[in-house]
mmCIF file of C-alpha atoms in Angstrom:
data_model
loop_
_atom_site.group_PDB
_atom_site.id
_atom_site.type_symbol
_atom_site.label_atom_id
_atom_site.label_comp_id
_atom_site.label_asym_id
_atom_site.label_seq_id
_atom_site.Cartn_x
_atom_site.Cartn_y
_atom_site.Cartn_z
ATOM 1 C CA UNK S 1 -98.780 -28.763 -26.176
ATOM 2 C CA UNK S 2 -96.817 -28.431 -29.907
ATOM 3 C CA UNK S 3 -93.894 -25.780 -29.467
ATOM 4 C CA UNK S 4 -93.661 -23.791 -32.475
ATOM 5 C CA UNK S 5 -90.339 -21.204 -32.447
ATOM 6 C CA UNK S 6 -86.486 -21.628 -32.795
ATOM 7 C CA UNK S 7 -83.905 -21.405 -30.531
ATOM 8 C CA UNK S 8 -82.574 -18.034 -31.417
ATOM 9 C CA UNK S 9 -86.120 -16.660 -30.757
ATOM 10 C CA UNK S 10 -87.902 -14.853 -28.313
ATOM 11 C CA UNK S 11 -91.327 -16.106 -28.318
ATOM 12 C CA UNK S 12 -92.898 -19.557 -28.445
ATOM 13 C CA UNK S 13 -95.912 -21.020 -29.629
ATOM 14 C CA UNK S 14 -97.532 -23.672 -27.512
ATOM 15 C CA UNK S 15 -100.954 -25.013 -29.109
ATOM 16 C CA UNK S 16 -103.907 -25.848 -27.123
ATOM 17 C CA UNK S 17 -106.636 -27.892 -27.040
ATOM 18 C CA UNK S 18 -108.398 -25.224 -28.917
ATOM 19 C CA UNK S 19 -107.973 -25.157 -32.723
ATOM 20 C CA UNK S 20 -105.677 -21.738 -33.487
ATOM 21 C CA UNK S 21 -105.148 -21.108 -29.510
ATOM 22 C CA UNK S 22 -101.460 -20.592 -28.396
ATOM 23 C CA UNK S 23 -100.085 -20.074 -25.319
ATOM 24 C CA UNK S 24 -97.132 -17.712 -26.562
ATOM 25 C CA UNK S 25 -94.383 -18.478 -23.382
ATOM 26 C CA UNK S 26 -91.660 -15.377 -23.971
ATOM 27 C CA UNK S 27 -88.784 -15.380 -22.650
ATOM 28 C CA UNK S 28 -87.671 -12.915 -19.964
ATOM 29 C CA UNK S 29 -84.405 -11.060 -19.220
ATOM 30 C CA UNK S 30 -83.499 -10.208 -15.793
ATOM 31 C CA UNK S 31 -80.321 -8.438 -14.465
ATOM 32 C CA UNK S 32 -80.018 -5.939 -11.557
ATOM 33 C CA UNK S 33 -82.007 -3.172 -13.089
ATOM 34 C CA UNK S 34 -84.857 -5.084 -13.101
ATOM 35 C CA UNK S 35 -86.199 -7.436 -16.979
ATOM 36 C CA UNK S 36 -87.090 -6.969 -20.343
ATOM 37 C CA UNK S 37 -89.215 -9.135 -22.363
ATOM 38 C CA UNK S 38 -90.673 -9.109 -25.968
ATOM 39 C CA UNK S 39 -94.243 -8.958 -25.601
ATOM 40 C CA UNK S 40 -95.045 -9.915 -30.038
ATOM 41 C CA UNK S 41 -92.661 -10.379 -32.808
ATOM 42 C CA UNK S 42 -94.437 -10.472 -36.415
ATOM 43 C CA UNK S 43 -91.547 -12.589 -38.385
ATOM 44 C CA UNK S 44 -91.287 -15.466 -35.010
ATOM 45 C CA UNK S 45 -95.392 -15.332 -35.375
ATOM 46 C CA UNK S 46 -95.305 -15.859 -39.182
ATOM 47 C CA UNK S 47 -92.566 -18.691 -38.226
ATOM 48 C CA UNK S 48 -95.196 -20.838 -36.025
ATOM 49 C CA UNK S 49 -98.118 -19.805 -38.789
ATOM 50 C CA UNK S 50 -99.894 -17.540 -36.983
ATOM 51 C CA UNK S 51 -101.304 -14.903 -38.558
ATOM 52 C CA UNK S 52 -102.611 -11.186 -38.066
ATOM 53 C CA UNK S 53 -100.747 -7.999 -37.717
ATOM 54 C CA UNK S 54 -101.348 -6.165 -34.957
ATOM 55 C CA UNK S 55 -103.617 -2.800 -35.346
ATOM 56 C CA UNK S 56 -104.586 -1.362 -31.745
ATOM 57 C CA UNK S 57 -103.478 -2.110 -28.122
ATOM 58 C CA UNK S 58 -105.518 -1.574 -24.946
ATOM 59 C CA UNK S 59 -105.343 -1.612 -21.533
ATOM 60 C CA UNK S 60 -107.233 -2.842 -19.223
ATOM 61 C CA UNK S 61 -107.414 -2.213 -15.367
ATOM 62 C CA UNK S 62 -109.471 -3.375 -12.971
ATOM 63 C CA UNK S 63 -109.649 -2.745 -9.263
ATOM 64 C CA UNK S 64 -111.021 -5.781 -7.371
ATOM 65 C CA UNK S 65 -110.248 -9.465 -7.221
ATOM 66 C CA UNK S 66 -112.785 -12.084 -8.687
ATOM 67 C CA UNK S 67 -114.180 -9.063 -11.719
ATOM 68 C CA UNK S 68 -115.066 -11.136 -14.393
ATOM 69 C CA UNK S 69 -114.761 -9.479 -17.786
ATOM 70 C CA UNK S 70 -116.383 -11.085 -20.693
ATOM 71 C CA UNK S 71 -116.932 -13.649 -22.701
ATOM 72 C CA UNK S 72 -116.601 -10.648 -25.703
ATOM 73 C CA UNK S 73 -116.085 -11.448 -29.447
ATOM 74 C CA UNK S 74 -116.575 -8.854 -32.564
ATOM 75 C CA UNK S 75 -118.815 -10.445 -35.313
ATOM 76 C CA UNK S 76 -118.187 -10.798 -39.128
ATOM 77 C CA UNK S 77 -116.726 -9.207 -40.833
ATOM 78 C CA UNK S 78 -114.116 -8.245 -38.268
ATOM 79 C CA UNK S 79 -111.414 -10.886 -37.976
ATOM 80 C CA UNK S 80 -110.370 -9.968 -34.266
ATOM 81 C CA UNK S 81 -107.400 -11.666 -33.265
ATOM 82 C CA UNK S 82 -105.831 -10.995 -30.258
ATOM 83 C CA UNK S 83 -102.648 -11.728 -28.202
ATOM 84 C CA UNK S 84 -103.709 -11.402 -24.180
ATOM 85 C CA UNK S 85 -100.941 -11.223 -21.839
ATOM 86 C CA UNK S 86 -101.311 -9.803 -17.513
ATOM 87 C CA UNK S 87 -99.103 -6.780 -17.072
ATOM 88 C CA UNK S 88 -99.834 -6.243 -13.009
ATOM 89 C CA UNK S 89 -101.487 -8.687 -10.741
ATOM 90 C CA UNK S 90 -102.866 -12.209 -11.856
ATOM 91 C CA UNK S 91 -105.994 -13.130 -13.814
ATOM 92 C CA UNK S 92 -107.871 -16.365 -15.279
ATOM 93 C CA UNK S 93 -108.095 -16.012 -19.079
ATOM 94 C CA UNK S 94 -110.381 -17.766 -21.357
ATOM 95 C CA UNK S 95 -110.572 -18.654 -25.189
ATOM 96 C CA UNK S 96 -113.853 -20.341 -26.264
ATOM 97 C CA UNK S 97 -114.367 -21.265 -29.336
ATOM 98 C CA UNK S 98 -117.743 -20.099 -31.417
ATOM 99 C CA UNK S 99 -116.568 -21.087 -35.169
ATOM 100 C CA UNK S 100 -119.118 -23.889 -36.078
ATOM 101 C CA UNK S 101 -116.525 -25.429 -38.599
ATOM 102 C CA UNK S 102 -113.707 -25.835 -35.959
ATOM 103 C CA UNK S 103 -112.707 -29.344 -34.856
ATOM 104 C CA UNK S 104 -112.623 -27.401 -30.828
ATOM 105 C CA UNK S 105 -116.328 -25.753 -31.934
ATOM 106 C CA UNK S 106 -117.678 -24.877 -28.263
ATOM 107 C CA UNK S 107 -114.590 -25.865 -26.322
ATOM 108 C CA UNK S 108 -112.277 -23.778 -24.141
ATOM 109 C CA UNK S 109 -109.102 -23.333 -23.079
ATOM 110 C CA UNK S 110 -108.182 -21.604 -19.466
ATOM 111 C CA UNK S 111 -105.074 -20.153 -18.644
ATOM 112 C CA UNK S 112 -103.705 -18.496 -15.943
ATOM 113 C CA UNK S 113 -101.262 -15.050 -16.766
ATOM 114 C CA UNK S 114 -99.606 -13.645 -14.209
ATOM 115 C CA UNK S 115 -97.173 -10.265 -14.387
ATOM 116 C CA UNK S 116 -94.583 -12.376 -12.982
ATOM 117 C CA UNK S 117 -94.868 -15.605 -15.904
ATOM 118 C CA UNK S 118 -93.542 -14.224 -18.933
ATOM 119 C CA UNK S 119 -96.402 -15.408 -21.481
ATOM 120 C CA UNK S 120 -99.349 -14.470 -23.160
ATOM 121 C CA UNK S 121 -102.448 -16.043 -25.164
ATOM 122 C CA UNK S 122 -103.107 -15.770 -28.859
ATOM 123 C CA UNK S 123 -106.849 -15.935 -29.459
ATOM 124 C CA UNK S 124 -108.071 -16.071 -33.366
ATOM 125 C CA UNK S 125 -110.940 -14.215 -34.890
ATOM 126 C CA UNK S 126 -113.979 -16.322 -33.959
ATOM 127 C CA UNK S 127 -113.276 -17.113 -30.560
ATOM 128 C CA UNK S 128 -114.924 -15.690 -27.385
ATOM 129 C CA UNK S 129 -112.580 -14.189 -24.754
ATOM 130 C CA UNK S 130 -113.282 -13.364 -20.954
ATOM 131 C CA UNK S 131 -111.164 -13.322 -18.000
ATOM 132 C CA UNK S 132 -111.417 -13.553 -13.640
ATOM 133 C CA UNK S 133 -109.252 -10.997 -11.725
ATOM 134 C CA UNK S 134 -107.519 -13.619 -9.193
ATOM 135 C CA UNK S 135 -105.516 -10.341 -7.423
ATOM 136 C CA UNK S 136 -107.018 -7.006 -6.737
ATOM 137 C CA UNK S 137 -105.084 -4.385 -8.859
ATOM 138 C CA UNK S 138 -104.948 -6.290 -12.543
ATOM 139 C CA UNK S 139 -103.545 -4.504 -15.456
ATOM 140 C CA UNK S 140 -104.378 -6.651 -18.973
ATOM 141 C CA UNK S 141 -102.651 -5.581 -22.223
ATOM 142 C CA UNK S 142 -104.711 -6.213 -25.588
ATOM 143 C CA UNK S 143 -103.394 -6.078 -28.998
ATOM 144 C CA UNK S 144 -106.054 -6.803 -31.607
ATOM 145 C CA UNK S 145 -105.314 -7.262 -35.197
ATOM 146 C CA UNK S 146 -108.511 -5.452 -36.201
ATOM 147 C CA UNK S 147 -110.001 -2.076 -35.300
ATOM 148 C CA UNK S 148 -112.938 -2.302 -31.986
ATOM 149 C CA UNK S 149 -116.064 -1.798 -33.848
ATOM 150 C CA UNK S 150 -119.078 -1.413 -31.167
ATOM 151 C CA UNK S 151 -121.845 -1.932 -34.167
ATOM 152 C CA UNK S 152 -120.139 -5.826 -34.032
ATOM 153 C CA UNK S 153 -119.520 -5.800 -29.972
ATOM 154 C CA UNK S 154 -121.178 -9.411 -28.949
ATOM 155 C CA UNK S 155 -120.924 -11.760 -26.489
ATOM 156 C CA UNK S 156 -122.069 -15.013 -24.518
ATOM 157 C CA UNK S 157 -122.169 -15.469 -20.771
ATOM 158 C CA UNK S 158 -119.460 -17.206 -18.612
ATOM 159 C CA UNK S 159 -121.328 -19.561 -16.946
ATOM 160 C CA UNK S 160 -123.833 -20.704 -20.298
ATOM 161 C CA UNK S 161 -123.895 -24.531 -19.497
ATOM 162 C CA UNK S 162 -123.342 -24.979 -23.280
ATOM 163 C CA UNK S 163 -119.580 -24.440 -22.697
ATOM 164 C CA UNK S 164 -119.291 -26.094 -18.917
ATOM 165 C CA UNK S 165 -116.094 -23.061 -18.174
ATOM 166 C CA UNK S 166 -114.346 -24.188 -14.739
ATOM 167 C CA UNK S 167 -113.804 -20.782 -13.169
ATOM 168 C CA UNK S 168 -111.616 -21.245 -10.637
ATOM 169 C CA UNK S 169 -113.614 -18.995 -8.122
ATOM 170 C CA UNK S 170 -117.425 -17.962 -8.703
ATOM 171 C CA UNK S 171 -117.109 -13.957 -9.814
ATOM 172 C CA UNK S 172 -117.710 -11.123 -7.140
ATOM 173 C CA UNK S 173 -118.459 -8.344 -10.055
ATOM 174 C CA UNK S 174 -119.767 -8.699 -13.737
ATOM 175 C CA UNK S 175 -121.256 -6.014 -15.355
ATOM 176 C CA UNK S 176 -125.115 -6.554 -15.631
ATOM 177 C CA UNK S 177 -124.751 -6.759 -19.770
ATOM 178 C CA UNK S 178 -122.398 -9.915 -19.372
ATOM 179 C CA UNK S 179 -124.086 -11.638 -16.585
ATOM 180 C CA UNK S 180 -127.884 -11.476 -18.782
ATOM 181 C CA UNK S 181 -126.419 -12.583 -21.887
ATOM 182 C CA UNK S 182 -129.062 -15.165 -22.794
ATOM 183 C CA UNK S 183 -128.453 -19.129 -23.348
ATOM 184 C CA UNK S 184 -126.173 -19.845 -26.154
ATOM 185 C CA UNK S 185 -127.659 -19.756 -29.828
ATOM 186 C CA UNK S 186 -125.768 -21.048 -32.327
ATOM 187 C CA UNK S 187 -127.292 -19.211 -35.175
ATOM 188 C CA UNK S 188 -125.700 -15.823 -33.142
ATOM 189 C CA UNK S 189 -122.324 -17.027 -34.418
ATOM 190 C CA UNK S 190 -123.316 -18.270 -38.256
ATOM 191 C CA UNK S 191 -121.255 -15.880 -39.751
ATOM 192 C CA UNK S 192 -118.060 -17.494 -37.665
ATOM 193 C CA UNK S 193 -118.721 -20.727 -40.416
ATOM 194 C CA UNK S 194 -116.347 -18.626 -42.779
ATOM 195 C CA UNK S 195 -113.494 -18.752 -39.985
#
């Protein structure tokens, strides 16, 4: 991974193997009363290039270990990015790449986030996210630099052998919309070519 921050900074961004993908490690004060961390920081993010401003936040809780949730992505013309970090419990989150121009097109990138790991993943417009509960009792913070449209609401499924994801347990619960997403078509994504 390429660290992109300064010293004096709170966040850092790590790239991945996946074009635009950052693991953003934070850094975490601790002192009897319990810790504090910075969770997004628009002038450290426009130091490492990364662009966006955030426009909404969401939560997202989910009761039972091994829920899968995803692989979601809003079509054109939204230009979704969004910074993923765990807030309770432990989860297996996953950035897949859809933009046909990308030199990562159709590759992923896995990470785990933890409450307890102070770090979060960036994910750019034109990427396909989905996470694995690995705890029962998860709590996942979204912030999105565009506004959730449900007309442009897509996705793929997590286990289309066009992407080959390595879930780290097979999923106990998937909503029946996810899990009958059919076989990957690339023409579903053609609008990602202006990404």
């Amino acid at each position: 991974m390429v660290r992109h921050g300064h010293a004096s900074g709170q966040l850092h961004f790590d790239r991945t193997a996946v074009e635009g993908v950052y693991v953003v490690e934070t850094l975490q004060h601790s002192d009897q009363r319990g810790s504090f961390r910075r969770l997004w920081c628009r002038q450290e993010a426009d130091a490492a290039h990364v662009r966006g401003e955030i426009v909404q936040t969401s939560l997202s809780v989910t009761a039972r270990r091994g829920t899968l949730r995803g692989m979601h992505f809003q079509l054109p013309p939204s230009r979704e990015d969004k910074v993923v970090t765990c807030v309770r419990g432990r989860i297996f989150d996953v950035a897949l790449d859809l933009r046909p121009r990308s030199a990562s097109y159709l590759r992923h990138v896995g990470v785990e986030l933890a409450e307890n790991e102070p770090r979060a993943l960036y994910i750019p417009a034109g990427c396909a996210h989905g996470f694995l509960t690995l705890t029962d009792d998860c709590a996942v913070l979204y912030m999105m630099t565009d506004y959730y449209s449900p007309s442009l609401s897509c996705g793929v499924r997590w286990d289309d052998p066009a992407f080959g994801i390595a879930w780290p347990e097979e999923p106990k619960e998937i909503l029946e919309r996810d899990a009958r997403y059919p076989d990957f078509d690339p023409r579903t994504v053609d609008g990602f070519a202006e990404y």
